Amino acid sequence: MSESLSASLTGEFTFADWVESPVGPADAEPPRLAHATVRNAFSGGIVAADTRCEYTIAYTEGKTGRFVGLELVTGEVDGRAGGFVLEERGDFDEAGVVTCEFSVVPGSGSGALAGLTGGGGFTHRPGETSTPYHFSYELPAEG
């Protein structure tokens, strides 16, 4: 049986860019859909200066809704360089609080992150300039 490395880490990320556009009429009443293209910068246990994320957003009532997305992360996890994709699912409320859980897309790890599995999440509150995240992962042991 092969050995693996397991760890839990924390850090924060900042939005570098957020471009949102409606899917369908922009002035439609909920339910309505939107698409967002987002760039983030991660620090802490995950270091990635320029991630790329695509979200589909469902506004269900006022400014409340749910989103799903995929984020391409290229950088380092605990000092191991490579890339991977996060699948993200979350909710946002009328006050602008966003909660999200994410998991590594199976088989998406590359470089020293090949075989990466795991997941985590975050809660973003309005007015925060950076958002704390938590991430637990497993990687095959370096050989």
PDB file of C-alpha atoms in Angstrom:
ATOM      1  CA  MET A   1       0.000   0.000   0.000  1.00  0.00           C
ATOM      2  CA  SER A   2       1.405   3.418  -0.919  1.00  0.00           C
ATOM      3  CA  GLU A   3       1.908   6.084   1.695  1.00  0.00           C
ATOM      4  CA  SER A   4       0.364   9.509   1.512  1.00  0.00           C
ATOM      5  CA  LEU A   5       0.652  12.940   3.052  1.00  0.00           C
ATOM      6  CA  SER A   6      -2.440  14.362   4.793  1.00  0.00           C
ATOM      7  CA  ALA A   7      -2.694  17.897   6.098  1.00  0.00           C
ATOM      8  CA  SER A   8      -5.088  20.705   6.924  1.00  0.00           C
ATOM      9  CA  LEU A   9      -4.163  24.268   6.164  1.00  0.00           C
ATOM     10  CA  THR A  10      -5.572  27.756   6.138  1.00  0.00           C
ATOM     11  CA  GLY A  11      -4.968  31.006   4.337  1.00  0.00           C
ATOM     12  CA  GLU A  12      -6.855  33.748   2.594  1.00  0.00           C
ATOM     13  CA  PHE A  13      -7.691  34.899  -0.895  1.00  0.00           C
ATOM     14  CA  THR A  14      -8.589  38.202  -2.499  1.00  0.00           C
ATOM     15  CA  PHE A  15     -10.715  38.865  -5.561  1.00  0.00           C
ATOM     16  CA  ALA A  16      -8.467  40.235  -8.287  1.00  0.00           C
ATOM     17  CA  ASP A  17     -11.361  40.648 -10.727  1.00  0.00           C
ATOM     18  CA  TRP A  18     -15.101  39.840 -10.942  1.00  0.00           C
ATOM     19  CA  VAL A  19     -17.018  40.254 -14.210  1.00  0.00           C
ATOM     20  CA  GLU A  20     -20.674  39.221 -14.056  1.00  0.00           C
ATOM     21  CA  SER A  21     -23.151  39.169 -16.918  1.00  0.00           C
ATOM     22  CA  PRO A  22     -26.801  38.105 -17.057  1.00  0.00           C
ATOM     23  CA  VAL A  23     -27.917  34.951 -18.827  1.00  0.00           C
ATOM     24  CA  GLY A  24     -31.153  36.121 -20.417  1.00  0.00           C
ATOM     25  CA  PRO A  25     -32.803  39.510 -19.864  1.00  0.00           C
ATOM     26  CA  ALA A  26     -30.788  41.685 -17.443  1.00  0.00           C
ATOM     27  CA  ASP A  27     -33.940  43.126 -15.847  1.00  0.00           C
ATOM     28  CA  ALA A  28     -35.714  39.768 -15.344  1.00  0.00           C
ATOM     29  CA  GLU A  29     -37.271  39.040 -11.970  1.00  0.00           C
ATOM     30  CA  PRO A  30     -35.908  36.031 -10.048  1.00  0.00           C
ATOM     31  CA  PRO A  31     -35.406  33.301 -10.699  1.00  0.00           C
ATOM     32  CA  ARG A  32     -32.690  34.419 -13.081  1.00  0.00           C
ATOM     33  CA  LEU A  33     -29.230  33.283 -14.076  1.00  0.00           C
ATOM     34  CA  ALA A  34     -25.894  35.028 -14.399  1.00  0.00           C
ATOM     35  CA  HIS A  35     -22.374  34.036 -15.353  1.00  0.00           C
ATOM     36  CA  ALA A  36     -19.264  35.365 -13.599  1.00  0.00           C
ATOM     37  CA  THR A  37     -15.627  35.193 -14.606  1.00  0.00           C
ATOM     38  CA  VAL A  38     -13.420  35.652 -11.559  1.00  0.00           C
ATOM     39  CA  ARG A  39      -9.708  35.921 -10.809  1.00  0.00           C
ATOM     40  CA  ASN A  40      -8.430  35.320  -7.276  1.00  0.00           C
ATOM     41  CA  ALA A  41      -5.075  35.475  -5.499  1.00  0.00           C
ATOM     42  CA  PHE A  42      -4.441  32.878  -2.749  1.00  0.00           C
ATOM     43  CA  SER A  43      -1.931  33.086   0.091  1.00  0.00           C
ATOM     44  CA  GLY A  44      -1.205  30.850   3.069  1.00  0.00           C
ATOM     45  CA  GLY A  45      -1.182  27.083   2.585  1.00  0.00           C
ATOM     46  CA  ILE A  46      -2.257  27.537  -1.040  1.00  0.00           C
ATOM     47  CA  VAL A  47      -0.147  30.069  -2.933  1.00  0.00           C
ATOM     48  CA  ALA A  48      -1.548  31.033  -6.330  1.00  0.00           C
ATOM     49  CA  ALA A  49      -1.203  34.577  -7.635  1.00  0.00           C
ATOM     50  CA  ASP A  50      -3.781  34.377 -10.426  1.00  0.00           C
ATOM     51  CA  THR A  51      -6.469  31.681 -10.377  1.00  0.00           C
ATOM     52  CA  ARG A  52      -9.261  31.528 -12.960  1.00  0.00           C
ATOM     53  CA  CYS A  53     -12.841  30.704 -12.001  1.00  0.00           C
ATOM     54  CA  GLU A  54     -16.111  30.438 -13.898  1.00  0.00           C
ATOM     55  CA  TYR A  55     -19.393  30.597 -11.928  1.00  0.00           C
ATOM     56  CA  THR A  56     -22.996  30.054 -12.890  1.00  0.00           C
ATOM     57  CA  ILE A  57     -25.202  31.965 -10.467  1.00  0.00           C
ATOM     58  CA  ALA A  58     -28.911  31.441  -9.763  1.00  0.00           C
ATOM     59  CA  TYR A  59     -30.652  34.422  -8.156  1.00  0.00           C
ATOM     60  CA  THR A  60     -33.702  32.948  -6.445  1.00  0.00           C
ATOM     61  CA  GLU A  61     -35.148  35.933  -4.577  1.00  0.00           C
ATOM     62  CA  GLY A  62     -33.812  39.490  -4.512  1.00  0.00           C
ATOM     63  CA  LYS A  63     -30.057  39.234  -3.952  1.00  0.00           C
ATOM     64  CA  THR A  64     -30.290  35.682  -2.548  1.00  0.00           C
ATOM     65  CA  GLY A  65     -29.188  32.619  -4.457  1.00  0.00           C
ATOM     66  CA  ARG A  66     -26.829  29.763  -5.175  1.00  0.00           C
ATOM     67  CA  PHE A  67     -23.769  29.281  -7.360  1.00  0.00           C
ATOM     68  CA  VAL A  68     -21.612  26.528  -8.818  1.00  0.00           C
ATOM     69  CA  GLY A  69     -18.196  26.947 -10.375  1.00  0.00           C
ATOM     70  CA  LEU A  70     -14.846  25.540 -11.376  1.00  0.00           C
ATOM     71  CA  GLU A  71     -11.581  27.240 -10.415  1.00  0.00           C
ATOM     72  CA  LEU A  72      -8.212  26.519 -12.026  1.00  0.00           C
ATOM     73  CA  VAL A  73      -5.462  26.887  -9.423  1.00  0.00           C
ATOM     74  CA  THR A  74      -1.825  26.992 -10.540  1.00  0.00           C
ATOM     75  CA  GLY A  75       0.748  27.497  -7.812  1.00  0.00           C
ATOM     76  CA  GLU A  76       1.722  25.626  -4.650  1.00  0.00           C
ATOM     77  CA  VAL A  77       0.086  23.637  -1.863  1.00  0.00           C
ATOM     78  CA  ASP A  78       2.340  23.462   1.197  1.00  0.00           C
ATOM     79  CA  GLY A  79       5.324  24.223  -1.037  1.00  0.00           C
ATOM     80  CA  ARG A  80       4.546  21.569  -3.692  1.00  0.00           C
ATOM     81  CA  ALA A  81       4.170  23.152  -7.139  1.00  0.00           C
ATOM     82  CA  GLY A  82       1.556  22.226  -9.710  1.00  0.00           C
ATOM     83  CA  GLY A  83      -2.035  22.817 -10.621  1.00  0.00           C
ATOM     84  CA  PHE A  84      -5.515  21.478  -9.890  1.00  0.00           C
ATOM     85  CA  VAL A  85      -9.187  22.329 -10.327  1.00  0.00           C
ATOM     86  CA  LEU A  86     -11.636  23.088  -7.515  1.00  0.00           C
ATOM     87  CA  GLU A  87     -15.363  22.413  -7.880  1.00  0.00           C
ATOM     88  CA  GLU A  88     -17.236  25.035  -5.839  1.00  0.00           C
ATOM     89  CA  ARG A  89     -20.833  25.169  -4.576  1.00  0.00           C
ATOM     90  CA  GLY A  90     -22.285  27.843  -2.367  1.00  0.00           C
ATOM     91  CA  ASP A  91     -25.029  30.209  -1.310  1.00  0.00           C
ATOM     92  CA  PHE A  92     -25.353  33.939  -0.730  1.00  0.00           C
ATOM     93  CA  ASP A  93     -27.938  35.829   1.288  1.00  0.00           C
ATOM     94  CA  GLU A  94     -29.589  39.239   1.115  1.00  0.00           C
ATOM     95  CA  ALA A  95     -26.897  40.693   3.416  1.00  0.00           C
ATOM     96  CA  GLY A  96     -24.163  39.580   1.005  1.00  0.00           C
ATOM     97  CA  VAL A  97     -22.725  36.753   3.124  1.00  0.00           C
ATOM     98  CA  VAL A  98     -21.335  34.022   0.870  1.00  0.00           C
ATOM     99  CA  THR A  99     -20.712  30.464   2.078  1.00  0.00           C
ATOM    100  CA  CYS A 100     -18.925  28.000  -0.160  1.00  0.00           C
ATOM    101  CA  GLU A 101     -17.660  24.431  -0.014  1.00  0.00           C
ATOM    102  CA  PHE A 102     -15.157  23.171  -2.551  1.00  0.00           C
ATOM    103  CA  SER A 103     -13.451  19.930  -3.502  1.00  0.00           C
ATOM    104  CA  VAL A 104     -10.583  18.974  -5.776  1.00  0.00           C
ATOM    105  CA  VAL A 105     -11.817  17.573  -9.088  1.00  0.00           C
ATOM    106  CA  PRO A 106     -10.552  13.957  -9.163  1.00  0.00           C
ATOM    107  CA  GLY A 107      -7.589  13.499 -11.487  1.00  0.00           C
ATOM    108  CA  SER A 108      -7.000  17.243 -11.985  1.00  0.00           C
ATOM    109  CA  GLY A 109      -3.734  17.486 -10.020  1.00  0.00           C
ATOM    110  CA  SER A 110      -0.553  18.069 -12.021  1.00  0.00           C
ATOM    111  CA  GLY A 111       3.160  18.417 -11.317  1.00  0.00           C
ATOM    112  CA  ALA A 112       4.000  17.768  -7.652  1.00  0.00           C
ATOM    113  CA  LEU A 113       0.237  17.937  -6.978  1.00  0.00           C
ATOM    114  CA  ALA A 114      -0.590  14.868  -9.095  1.00  0.00           C
ATOM    115  CA  GLY A 115      -2.965  12.661  -7.120  1.00  0.00           C
ATOM    116  CA  LEU A 116      -4.212  15.557  -4.954  1.00  0.00           C
ATOM    117  CA  THR A 117      -7.584  14.980  -3.245  1.00  0.00           C
ATOM    118  CA  GLY A 118      -9.408  17.001  -0.640  1.00  0.00           C
ATOM    119  CA  GLY A 119     -11.649  19.944  -0.023  1.00  0.00           C
ATOM    120  CA  GLY A 120     -12.527  22.872   2.162  1.00  0.00           C
ATOM    121  CA  GLY A 121     -14.507  26.049   2.171  1.00  0.00           C
ATOM    122  CA  PHE A 122     -14.883  29.684   3.088  1.00  0.00           C
ATOM    123  CA  THR A 123     -17.328  32.294   4.323  1.00  0.00           C
ATOM    124  CA  HIS A 124     -17.068  35.782   2.843  1.00  0.00           C
ATOM    125  CA  ARG A 125     -18.683  38.736   4.587  1.00  0.00           C
ATOM    126  CA  PRO A 126     -19.326  42.119   2.947  1.00  0.00           C
ATOM    127  CA  GLY A 127     -16.545  44.629   3.522  1.00  0.00           C
ATOM    128  CA  GLU A 128     -13.787  42.022   3.902  1.00  0.00           C
ATOM    129  CA  THR A 129     -10.793  42.787   1.697  1.00  0.00           C
ATOM    130  CA  SER A 130      -9.633  39.176   1.945  1.00  0.00           C
ATOM    131  CA  THR A 131     -11.477  35.961   2.709  1.00  0.00           C
ATOM    132  CA  PRO A 132     -10.137  33.212   5.007  1.00  0.00           C
ATOM    133  CA  TYR A 133     -10.341  29.635   3.706  1.00  0.00           C
ATOM    134  CA  HIS A 134      -9.651  26.167   5.097  1.00  0.00           C
ATOM    135  CA  PHE A 135      -8.421  23.206   3.067  1.00  0.00           C
ATOM    136  CA  SER A 136      -7.749  19.567   4.021  1.00  0.00           C
ATOM    137  CA  TYR A 137      -5.951  17.432   1.496  1.00  0.00           C
ATOM    138  CA  GLU A 138      -4.145  14.191   0.787  1.00  0.00           C
ATOM    139  CA  LEU A 139      -1.249  13.665  -1.615  1.00  0.00           C
ATOM    140  CA  PRO A 140       0.800  10.610  -2.492  1.00  0.00           C
ATOM    141  CA  ALA A 141       4.101  10.668  -0.591  1.00  0.00           C
ATOM    142  CA  GLU A 142       7.054  11.987  -2.561  1.00  0.00           C
ATOM    143  CA  GLY A 143       9.346   9.197  -3.567  1.00  0.00           C
TER     144      GLY A 143
END
